[in-house]
């Protein structure tokens, strides 16, 4: 910091006792000096001829002494305490800490005394302990820069990271909440694919209060423009942008294509197949609500699953966990190499499990006995289908134009034009 002093200014007079100028002393020191001058002037009064000059000086000193610092309040005093400011710094990144220090001089003075500790206590990326994989660096960064090349998480064995984690931009994933830095988050998507993130809501979720669709739920006292509501709704189309970790963000394109394919199939074949008595679109055969199990009108329904397919999935997950656990265990590798029973040769447990409350034997074609697993699952209500969209072949047209919908990327509600209009009317009524 540089201090510029105009030595030709006659108004500034150096003190005779060797003390620094008044403008170079802290506020508390100036107040103390002013109080001492007032006290000394009150005891040792000058002659009658100098009462006017000394009285004016004492008055100016008194005004300076009683002048309050506007930045000293309960908040700045609390953030000046070490335990409080360290706990706050543990939840923010370096950019937020810098913005906090720029709010006022008093806040900067409070943070400057703990500078070294606060810089080390800010939010860390969850992948910071992982080692950098030099072999995957070039391939990973090339694919991460291309938004249209998305890789399924189930087919990828990439568990390391391609570069060092950053500290200046760290936040929680908008879907799962995992803390990631800007190097471990997915790249910003192209603006043209933002329209594919919409999921249609059922009538109950569309008419429900906006605060009941967020996590945690908010009451009607929180308007749409409040900070709490802004943090809870979808922000993928705003300035913060999409902030998703790699496991959550690398499969969103395939999910978008799958959801659009469902609507294309229904718009093409529903009318023809409906005349055959298949019942597509009737009852629970429609497209479920975008909130799925968290739908306001969700119901319990019976689901029938092939036991062989279900057990095969469980065996695959068990196999993956076993291989991951035995990767660092030399004893397990030795036993397999010595002729022990390999894990890959395990059969699915469905032939060994007999029928029970959930497993039922069903005779199939050709007298083949199959086992079906019956269980109750919670599914969302069916969403409405519009005839004009089916005729034009348009998919999610109303949601793109401003109807309330659900984001398939961050799993948060997207307010519609009616929500913003209601918030605007409420604000006008409050002001009026």
Short mmCIF file of C-alpha atoms in Angstrom, two decimals:
data_model
loop_
_atom_site.label_atom_id
_atom_site.label_comp_id
_atom_site.label_asym_id
_atom_site.label_seq_id
_atom_site.Cartn_x
_atom_site.Cartn_y
_atom_site.Cartn_z
CA UNK A 1 0.00 0.00 0.00
CA UNK A 2 1.36 3.44 -0.97
CA UNK A 3 0.66 6.68 0.93
CA UNK A 4 0.92 10.01 -0.95
CA UNK A 5 1.63 13.13 1.11
CA UNK A 6 1.52 16.69 -0.23
CA UNK A 7 4.36 18.42 1.63
CA UNK A 8 3.35 21.85 0.31
CA UNK A 9 0.00 21.82 2.09
CA UNK A 10 0.09 24.45 4.81
CA UNK A 11 -2.94 23.04 6.61
CA UNK A 12 -1.02 19.94 7.74
CA UNK A 13 1.26 20.79 10.62
CA UNK A 14 3.75 18.28 11.96
CA UNK A 15 3.54 17.61 15.64
CA UNK A 16 6.38 18.97 17.75
CA UNK A 17 6.60 15.98 20.07
CA UNK A 18 7.66 13.59 17.27
CA UNK A 19 4.35 11.74 17.00
CA UNK A 20 3.08 10.71 13.55
CA UNK A 21 0.46 12.84 11.77
CA UNK A 22 -3.14 12.33 12.75
CA UNK A 23 -4.12 10.90 9.36
CA UNK A 24 -1.54 8.13 9.77
CA UNK A 25 -2.91 6.85 13.08
CA UNK A 26 -5.70 4.34 13.60
CA UNK A 27 -9.20 5.46 14.49
CA UNK A 28 -8.95 4.26 18.06
CA UNK A 29 -5.65 6.10 18.54
CA UNK A 30 -7.15 9.30 17.13
CA UNK A 31 -10.10 9.04 19.48
CA UNK A 32 -7.79 8.52 22.46
CA UNK A 33 -5.62 11.49 21.46
CA UNK A 34 -8.66 13.68 20.98
CA UNK A 35 -10.04 12.73 24.39
CA UNK A 36 -6.67 13.54 25.98
CA UNK A 37 -6.61 16.92 24.26
CA UNK A 38 -10.09 17.70 25.47
CA UNK A 39 -9.20 16.67 29.00
CA UNK A 40 -5.96 18.66 28.95
CA UNK A 41 -7.67 21.70 27.52
CA UNK A 42 -10.35 21.58 30.18
CA UNK A 43 -7.76 21.50 33.00
CA UNK A 44 -5.11 23.81 31.61
CA UNK A 45 -7.10 26.61 30.05
CA UNK A 46 -5.13 29.17 28.09
CA UNK A 47 -5.30 32.93 28.42
CA UNK A 48 -8.36 34.87 27.54
CA UNK A 49 -6.91 36.01 24.24
CA UNK A 50 -6.56 32.40 22.94
CA UNK A 51 -9.93 31.07 24.05
CA UNK A 52 -11.43 31.26 20.54
CA UNK A 53 -8.70 29.22 18.80
CA UNK A 54 -8.34 26.65 21.60
CA UNK A 55 -12.12 26.26 21.91
CA UNK A 56 -12.44 25.56 18.19
CA UNK A 57 -9.68 22.96 18.34
CA UNK A 58 -11.28 21.27 21.32
CA UNK A 59 -14.63 21.20 19.52
CA UNK A 60 -13.13 19.58 16.42
CA UNK A 61 -11.27 17.05 18.55
CA UNK A 62 -14.44 16.23 20.43
CA UNK A 63 -16.38 15.64 17.19
CA UNK A 64 -13.64 13.35 15.96
CA UNK A 65 -13.64 11.47 19.24
CA UNK A 66 -17.38 10.83 19.31
CA UNK A 67 -17.63 9.97 15.63
CA UNK A 68 -18.62 6.29 15.31
CA UNK A 69 -17.29 3.82 12.77
CA UNK A 70 -20.29 2.82 10.59
CA UNK A 71 -18.70 -0.55 9.83
CA UNK A 72 -18.46 -1.65 13.45
CA UNK A 73 -21.57 -3.66 14.20
CA UNK A 74 -22.49 -7.03 15.63
CA UNK A 75 -21.65 -8.83 12.38
CA UNK A 76 -18.14 -7.41 12.01
CA UNK A 77 -17.46 -7.99 15.68
CA UNK A 78 -18.55 -11.64 15.38
CA UNK A 79 -16.42 -12.22 12.27
CA UNK A 80 -13.48 -10.76 14.14
CA UNK A 81 -13.51 -13.74 16.51
CA UNK A 82 -11.17 -16.54 15.46
CA UNK A 83 -13.48 -19.58 16.00
CA UNK A 84 -16.34 -17.97 14.10
CA UNK A 85 -14.38 -16.80 11.08
CA UNK A 86 -12.54 -20.12 10.77
CA UNK A 87 -15.81 -22.06 10.73
CA UNK A 88 -17.18 -19.68 8.09
CA UNK A 89 -14.04 -20.02 5.95
CA UNK A 90 -14.38 -23.81 6.00
CA UNK A 91 -17.60 -23.50 3.96
CA UNK A 92 -16.47 -21.03 1.28
CA UNK A 93 -13.78 -20.95 -1.40
CA UNK A 94 -11.03 -18.43 -1.99
CA UNK A 95 -13.14 -16.26 -4.29
CA UNK A 96 -15.89 -15.92 -1.71
CA UNK A 97 -13.32 -15.18 0.99
CA UNK A 98 -11.85 -12.43 -1.17
CA UNK A 99 -15.29 -10.94 -1.80
CA UNK A 100 -15.97 -11.03 1.93
CA UNK A 101 -12.76 -9.11 2.61
CA UNK A 102 -13.76 -6.46 0.05
CA UNK A 103 -17.04 -5.57 1.72
CA UNK A 104 -15.59 -2.91 4.03
CA UNK A 105 -12.36 -1.82 5.71
CA UNK A 106 -13.39 -3.23 9.05
CA UNK A 107 -14.03 -6.67 7.55
CA UNK A 108 -10.69 -6.61 5.78
CA UNK A 109 -8.93 -5.70 9.03
CA UNK A 110 -10.67 -8.58 10.80
CA UNK A 111 -9.65 -11.13 8.17
CA UNK A 112 -6.14 -9.82 7.64
CA UNK A 113 -4.98 -10.81 11.10
CA UNK A 114 -5.83 -14.49 10.40
CA UNK A 115 -4.77 -14.48 6.76
CA UNK A 116 -2.48 -17.52 6.80
CA UNK A 117 -4.91 -19.71 8.71
CA UNK A 118 -7.94 -18.68 6.65
CA UNK A 119 -6.22 -19.40 3.34
CA UNK A 120 -5.53 -22.95 4.50
CA UNK A 121 -9.02 -23.46 5.98
CA UNK A 122 -11.12 -22.72 2.90
CA UNK A 123 -13.20 -25.33 1.09
CA UNK A 124 -11.24 -28.25 -0.43
CA UNK A 125 -12.20 -30.44 -3.38
CA UNK A 126 -13.21 -33.99 -2.52
CA UNK A 127 -10.75 -35.33 -5.13
CA UNK A 128 -7.77 -33.49 -3.73
CA UNK A 129 -6.32 -36.65 -2.18
CA UNK A 130 -6.34 -38.54 -5.50
CA UNK A 131 -3.16 -38.76 -7.53
CA UNK A 132 -2.86 -37.13 -10.95
CA UNK A 133 -2.98 -39.69 -13.76
CA UNK A 134 -0.56 -38.50 -16.50
CA UNK A 135 -1.73 -41.12 -19.00
CA UNK A 136 -5.33 -39.92 -18.89
CA UNK A 137 -4.61 -36.19 -18.83
CA UNK A 138 -4.64 -35.48 -22.57
CA UNK A 139 -7.53 -37.83 -23.40
CA UNK A 140 -9.65 -36.69 -20.50
CA UNK A 141 -9.21 -32.97 -21.18
CA UNK A 142 -9.90 -33.40 -24.88
CA UNK A 143 -13.17 -35.20 -24.17
CA UNK A 144 -14.15 -32.85 -21.36
CA UNK A 145 -13.92 -29.88 -23.73
CA UNK A 146 -16.38 -31.50 -26.18
CA UNK A 147 -19.85 -31.35 -24.65
CA UNK A 148 -21.40 -33.65 -27.23
CA UNK A 149 -19.01 -36.46 -26.31
CA UNK A 150 -20.35 -37.83 -23.06
CA UNK A 151 -19.19 -41.13 -21.65
CA UNK A 152 -21.34 -43.44 -19.59
CA UNK A 153 -20.12 -43.83 -16.03
CA UNK A 154 -20.69 -47.59 -16.03
CA UNK A 155 -18.28 -48.16 -18.92
CA UNK A 156 -15.48 -45.98 -17.67
CA UNK A 157 -12.78 -47.05 -15.24
CA UNK A 158 -11.38 -43.55 -14.80
CA UNK A 159 -11.00 -43.04 -11.05
CA UNK A 160 -8.09 -40.59 -10.91
CA UNK A 161 -7.91 -36.97 -12.01
CA UNK A 162 -6.22 -35.27 -14.92
CA UNK A 163 -4.82 -32.23 -13.11
CA UNK A 164 -4.32 -30.56 -9.78
CA UNK A 165 -7.42 -29.43 -7.92
CA UNK A 166 -8.14 -25.72 -7.71
CA UNK A 167 -8.95 -23.71 -4.61
CA UNK A 168 -10.35 -20.53 -6.11
CA UNK A 169 -13.66 -22.00 -7.34
CA UNK A 170 -14.97 -24.86 -5.20
CA UNK A 171 -18.63 -25.70 -4.55
CA UNK A 172 -20.96 -28.62 -4.01
CA UNK A 173 -22.45 -30.53 -6.92
CA UNK A 174 -25.93 -29.26 -7.70
CA UNK A 175 -27.28 -32.81 -7.82
CA UNK A 176 -25.50 -34.95 -5.21
CA UNK A 177 -23.77 -32.26 -3.12
CA UNK A 178 -20.22 -33.63 -3.55
CA UNK A 179 -17.71 -30.80 -3.19
CA UNK A 180 -15.73 -30.43 -6.43
CA UNK A 181 -13.47 -27.75 -7.89
CA UNK A 182 -13.62 -26.22 -11.35
CA UNK A 183 -11.12 -28.79 -12.68
CA UNK A 184 -13.19 -31.76 -11.47
CA UNK A 185 -16.58 -30.42 -12.58
CA UNK A 186 -17.99 -30.92 -16.08
CA UNK A 187 -17.45 -28.22 -18.65
CA UNK A 188 -20.23 -25.69 -19.34
CA UNK A 189 -22.69 -27.09 -21.87
CA UNK A 190 -23.59 -25.53 -25.17
CA UNK A 191 -26.60 -23.17 -24.92
CA UNK A 192 -28.49 -25.17 -27.54
CA UNK A 193 -28.71 -28.28 -25.32
CA UNK A 194 -30.24 -26.44 -22.35
CA UNK A 195 -33.72 -27.08 -23.73
CA UNK A 196 -33.18 -30.84 -23.43
CA UNK A 197 -32.93 -30.75 -19.64
CA UNK A 198 -36.68 -30.16 -19.11
CA UNK A 199 -38.83 -32.92 -17.63
CA UNK A 200 -42.62 -32.61 -17.58
CA UNK A 201 -44.38 -32.41 -14.23
CA UNK A 202 -47.78 -33.83 -13.39
CA UNK A 203 -50.77 -31.62 -12.63
CA UNK A 204 -50.33 -31.92 -8.85
CA UNK A 205 -46.68 -30.82 -8.94
CA UNK A 206 -47.47 -28.01 -11.38
CA UNK A 207 -50.14 -26.52 -9.11
CA UNK A 208 -48.28 -27.12 -5.83
CA UNK A 209 -46.53 -24.20 -4.07
CA UNK A 210 -43.01 -23.69 -5.33
CA UNK A 211 -41.55 -24.00 -1.82
CA UNK A 212 -42.86 -27.56 -1.45
CA UNK A 213 -40.84 -28.75 -4.47
CA UNK A 214 -37.40 -27.76 -3.18
CA UNK A 215 -35.06 -29.35 -0.65
CA UNK A 216 -35.39 -28.50 2.15
CA UNK A 217 -38.97 -27.37 1.78
CA UNK A 218 -39.65 -23.66 2.22
CA UNK A 219 -42.81 -21.99 3.42
CA UNK A 220 -44.84 -19.39 1.57
CA UNK A 221 -43.00 -16.64 3.44
CA UNK A 222 -40.00 -17.03 1.11
CA UNK A 223 -40.66 -15.24 -2.19
CA UNK A 224 -39.17 -16.34 -5.48
CA UNK A 225 -36.59 -13.53 -5.40
CA UNK A 226 -35.27 -14.46 -1.96
CA UNK A 227 -31.75 -15.85 -1.58
CA UNK A 228 -32.99 -19.10 -0.06
CA UNK A 229 -35.30 -19.77 -2.99
CA UNK A 230 -32.67 -18.79 -5.57
CA UNK A 231 -30.27 -21.34 -4.11
CA UNK A 232 -32.93 -24.07 -4.09
CA UNK A 233 -34.26 -23.79 -7.66
CA UNK A 234 -32.49 -24.69 -10.91
CA UNK A 235 -29.68 -22.33 -11.92
CA UNK A 236 -28.42 -24.17 -15.01
CA UNK A 237 -29.62 -21.41 -17.34
CA UNK A 238 -28.30 -18.49 -15.28
CA UNK A 239 -24.91 -16.95 -14.59
CA UNK A 240 -23.62 -19.65 -12.14
CA UNK A 241 -24.23 -22.21 -14.88
CA UNK A 242 -24.14 -25.98 -14.64
CA UNK A 243 -22.08 -27.21 -11.70
CA UNK A 244 -22.05 -31.00 -11.65
CA UNK A 245 -19.38 -33.49 -10.69
CA UNK A 246 -18.06 -35.96 -13.25
CA UNK A 247 -20.16 -38.98 -12.12
CA UNK A 248 -23.37 -36.93 -12.27
CA UNK A 249 -22.58 -34.96 -15.41
CA UNK A 250 -21.15 -37.58 -17.74
CA UNK A 251 -24.46 -39.40 -18.23
CA UNK A 252 -26.92 -36.52 -18.59
CA UNK A 253 -26.76 -36.47 -22.40
CA UNK A 254 -27.72 -40.13 -22.64
CA UNK A 255 -30.59 -39.54 -20.20
CA UNK A 256 -31.81 -36.58 -22.25
CA UNK A 257 -31.75 -38.62 -25.44
CA UNK A 258 -33.59 -41.46 -23.72
CA UNK A 259 -36.30 -39.14 -22.41
CA UNK A 260 -36.81 -37.52 -25.82
CA UNK A 261 -36.90 -40.93 -27.47
CA UNK A 262 -39.79 -41.94 -25.19
CA UNK A 263 -41.83 -38.93 -26.31
CA UNK A 264 -40.96 -39.51 -29.97
CA UNK A 265 -42.14 -43.11 -29.69
CA UNK A 266 -45.38 -42.10 -27.99
CA UNK A 267 -46.13 -39.34 -30.50
CA UNK A 268 -45.60 -41.80 -33.36
CA UNK A 269 -47.26 -45.00 -32.15
CA UNK A 270 -49.72 -44.08 -29.40
CA UNK A 271 -52.58 -43.24 -31.77
CA UNK A 272 -52.12 -46.33 -33.94
CA UNK A 273 -51.61 -48.76 -31.04
CA UNK A 274 -54.40 -47.21 -29.04
CA UNK A 275 -56.94 -48.47 -31.57
CA UNK A 276 -55.74 -52.01 -31.06
CA UNK A 277 -56.73 -52.03 -27.41
CA UNK A 278 -53.23 -52.03 -25.97
CA UNK A 279 -54.14 -49.30 -23.48
CA UNK A 280 -51.02 -47.19 -24.01
CA UNK A 281 -51.55 -43.90 -22.21
CA UNK A 282 -54.40 -45.18 -20.04
CA UNK A 283 -54.14 -45.43 -16.26
CA UNK A 284 -50.55 -45.90 -15.15
CA UNK A 285 -49.19 -46.46 -18.66
CA UNK A 286 -48.33 -42.82 -19.33
CA UNK A 287 -45.05 -40.98 -18.89
CA UNK A 288 -44.37 -40.58 -15.16
CA UNK A 289 -43.75 -37.25 -13.48
CA UNK A 290 -40.25 -35.85 -13.69
CA UNK A 291 -39.91 -35.92 -9.91
CA UNK A 292 -40.43 -39.70 -9.99
CA UNK A 293 -40.74 -41.07 -6.43
CA UNK A 294 -40.90 -37.55 -4.92
CA UNK A 295 -43.99 -36.63 -6.93
CA UNK A 296 -46.80 -34.97 -4.99
CA UNK A 297 -49.29 -37.51 -6.39
CA UNK A 298 -47.00 -40.56 -6.26
CA UNK A 299 -48.63 -43.92 -5.62
CA UNK A 300 -47.56 -47.41 -4.57
CA UNK A 301 -47.71 -49.89 -7.41
CA UNK A 302 -46.73 -53.53 -7.82
CA UNK A 303 -43.65 -54.12 -9.96
CA UNK A 304 -42.76 -57.47 -11.51
CA UNK A 305 -39.10 -58.22 -12.28
CA UNK A 306 -37.39 -61.28 -13.67
CA UNK A 307 -35.37 -62.86 -10.87
CA UNK A 308 -32.53 -63.87 -13.20
CA UNK A 309 -32.08 -60.29 -14.41
CA UNK A 310 -32.38 -58.86 -10.91
CA UNK A 311 -29.91 -61.35 -9.47
CA UNK A 312 -27.53 -60.77 -12.36
CA UNK A 313 -27.43 -57.07 -11.54
CA UNK A 314 -26.82 -57.83 -7.89
CA UNK A 315 -24.05 -60.26 -8.86
CA UNK A 316 -22.42 -57.62 -11.08
CA UNK A 317 -22.44 -55.07 -8.29
CA UNK A 318 -21.08 -57.64 -5.87
CA UNK A 319 -18.39 -58.59 -8.36
CA UNK A 320 -17.33 -54.98 -8.86
CA UNK A 321 -17.10 -54.43 -5.10
CA UNK A 322 -15.12 -57.67 -4.68
CA UNK A 323 -12.64 -56.80 -7.41
CA UNK A 324 -12.18 -53.28 -6.05
CA UNK A 325 -11.63 -54.63 -2.54
CA UNK A 326 -9.24 -57.36 -3.63
CA UNK A 327 -7.18 -55.08 -5.89
CA UNK A 328 -4.96 -54.05 -3.02
CA UNK A 329 -5.01 -57.41 -1.23
CA UNK A 330 -2.15 -59.69 -2.34
CA UNK A 331 -3.57 -62.66 -0.44
CA UNK A 332 -6.74 -62.74 -2.54
CA UNK A 333 -4.80 -62.52 -5.78
CA UNK A 334 -2.52 -65.33 -4.62
CA UNK A 335 -5.40 -67.60 -3.75
CA UNK A 336 -7.02 -67.08 -7.13
CA UNK A 337 -3.71 -67.70 -8.92
CA UNK A 338 -3.08 -70.82 -6.83
CA UNK A 339 -6.19 -72.49 -8.17
CA UNK A 340 -8.87 -71.17 -5.84
CA UNK A 341 -12.40 -70.72 -7.09
CA UNK A 342 -12.48 -67.54 -9.19
CA UNK A 343 -15.12 -64.93 -8.59
CA UNK A 344 -15.96 -64.80 -12.30
CA UNK A 345 -17.26 -68.37 -12.18
CA UNK A 346 -20.02 -67.65 -9.67
CA UNK A 347 -23.58 -68.34 -10.79
CA UNK A 348 -26.49 -66.10 -10.09
CA UNK A 349 -28.25 -67.09 -6.86
CA UNK A 350 -31.72 -67.33 -8.42
CA UNK A 351 -31.63 -71.16 -8.95
CA UNK A 352 -30.70 -71.62 -5.31
CA UNK A 353 -33.46 -69.42 -3.90
CA UNK A 354 -36.87 -70.99 -3.76
CA UNK A 355 -40.22 -69.25 -4.01
CA UNK A 356 -41.29 -67.06 -1.13
CA UNK A 357 -43.25 -63.95 -0.32
CA UNK A 358 -41.59 -61.87 -3.05
CA UNK A 359 -40.46 -64.64 -5.45
CA UNK A 360 -43.17 -66.49 -7.37
CA UNK A 361 -42.88 -69.34 -9.83
CA UNK A 362 -44.63 -68.71 -13.14
CA UNK A 363 -44.98 -71.20 -15.95
CA UNK A 364 -43.83 -69.68 -19.21
CA UNK A 365 -43.98 -70.69 -22.85
CA UNK A 366 -43.15 -74.34 -23.39
CA UNK A 367 -43.68 -75.24 -19.76
CA UNK A 368 -40.53 -73.44 -18.62
CA UNK A 369 -40.74 -72.42 -14.98
CA UNK A 370 -39.62 -68.86 -14.34
CA UNK A 371 -39.29 -66.92 -11.15
CA UNK A 372 -40.68 -63.42 -10.86
CA UNK A 373 -39.93 -60.96 -8.10
CA UNK A 374 -42.91 -58.90 -6.99
CA UNK A 375 -42.44 -55.80 -4.89
CA UNK A 376 -44.20 -52.52 -4.21
CA UNK A 377 -42.53 -49.45 -5.63
CA UNK A 378 -43.43 -45.78 -5.53
CA UNK A 379 -43.99 -44.16 -8.92
CA UNK A 380 -45.01 -40.66 -9.95
CA UNK A 381 -48.33 -39.74 -11.49
CA UNK A 382 -48.71 -39.59 -15.27
CA UNK A 383 -48.07 -36.26 -16.93
CA UNK A 384 -50.54 -34.65 -19.36
CA UNK A 385 -50.11 -35.04 -23.12
CA UNK A 386 -51.14 -32.26 -25.52
CA UNK A 387 -52.68 -32.96 -28.89
CA UNK A 388 -51.14 -29.92 -30.62
CA UNK A 389 -47.63 -31.03 -29.67
CA UNK A 390 -48.33 -34.51 -31.00
CA UNK A 391 -49.55 -33.12 -34.33
CA UNK A 392 -46.54 -30.82 -34.76
CA UNK A 393 -44.11 -33.44 -33.48
CA UNK A 394 -42.90 -31.02 -30.80
CA UNK A 395 -41.33 -32.33 -27.61
CA UNK A 396 -41.55 -30.38 -24.34
CA UNK A 397 -42.68 -27.26 -26.20
CA UNK A 398 -44.64 -25.75 -23.31
CA UNK A 399 -41.81 -26.34 -20.83
CA UNK A 400 -39.28 -24.63 -23.09
CA UNK A 401 -41.60 -21.64 -23.53
CA UNK A 402 -42.04 -21.10 -19.79
CA UNK A 403 -44.17 -23.76 -18.12
CA UNK A 404 -43.03 -25.08 -14.75
CA UNK A 405 -40.85 -28.15 -15.25
CA UNK A 406 -38.19 -30.29 -13.61
CA UNK A 407 -34.49 -30.16 -14.47
CA UNK A 408 -33.05 -33.54 -15.43
CA UNK A 409 -29.50 -32.34 -14.78
CA UNK A 410 -29.53 -30.91 -11.26
CA UNK A 411 -32.86 -32.47 -10.17
CA UNK A 412 -34.37 -29.13 -9.15
CA UNK A 413 -37.55 -27.34 -10.08
CA UNK A 414 -37.54 -24.80 -12.93
CA UNK A 415 -40.03 -22.00 -12.18
CA UNK A 416 -42.40 -21.02 -14.97
CA UNK A 417 -43.69 -17.69 -16.20
CA UNK A 418 -46.74 -18.03 -13.98
CA UNK A 419 -44.51 -18.33 -10.89
CA UNK A 420 -42.61 -15.16 -11.77
CA UNK A 421 -45.84 -13.33 -12.54
CA UNK A 422 -47.32 -14.36 -9.18
CA UNK A 423 -44.17 -13.19 -7.40
CA UNK A 424 -44.35 -9.86 -9.24
CA UNK A 425 -47.99 -9.35 -8.26
CA UNK A 426 -47.21 -10.20 -4.64
CA UNK A 427 -44.37 -7.69 -4.60
CA UNK A 428 -46.58 -4.98 -6.08
CA UNK A 429 -49.29 -5.69 -3.50
CA UNK A 430 -46.76 -5.49 -0.66
CA UNK A 431 -45.31 -2.22 -1.89
CA UNK A 432 -48.72 -0.69 -2.56
#
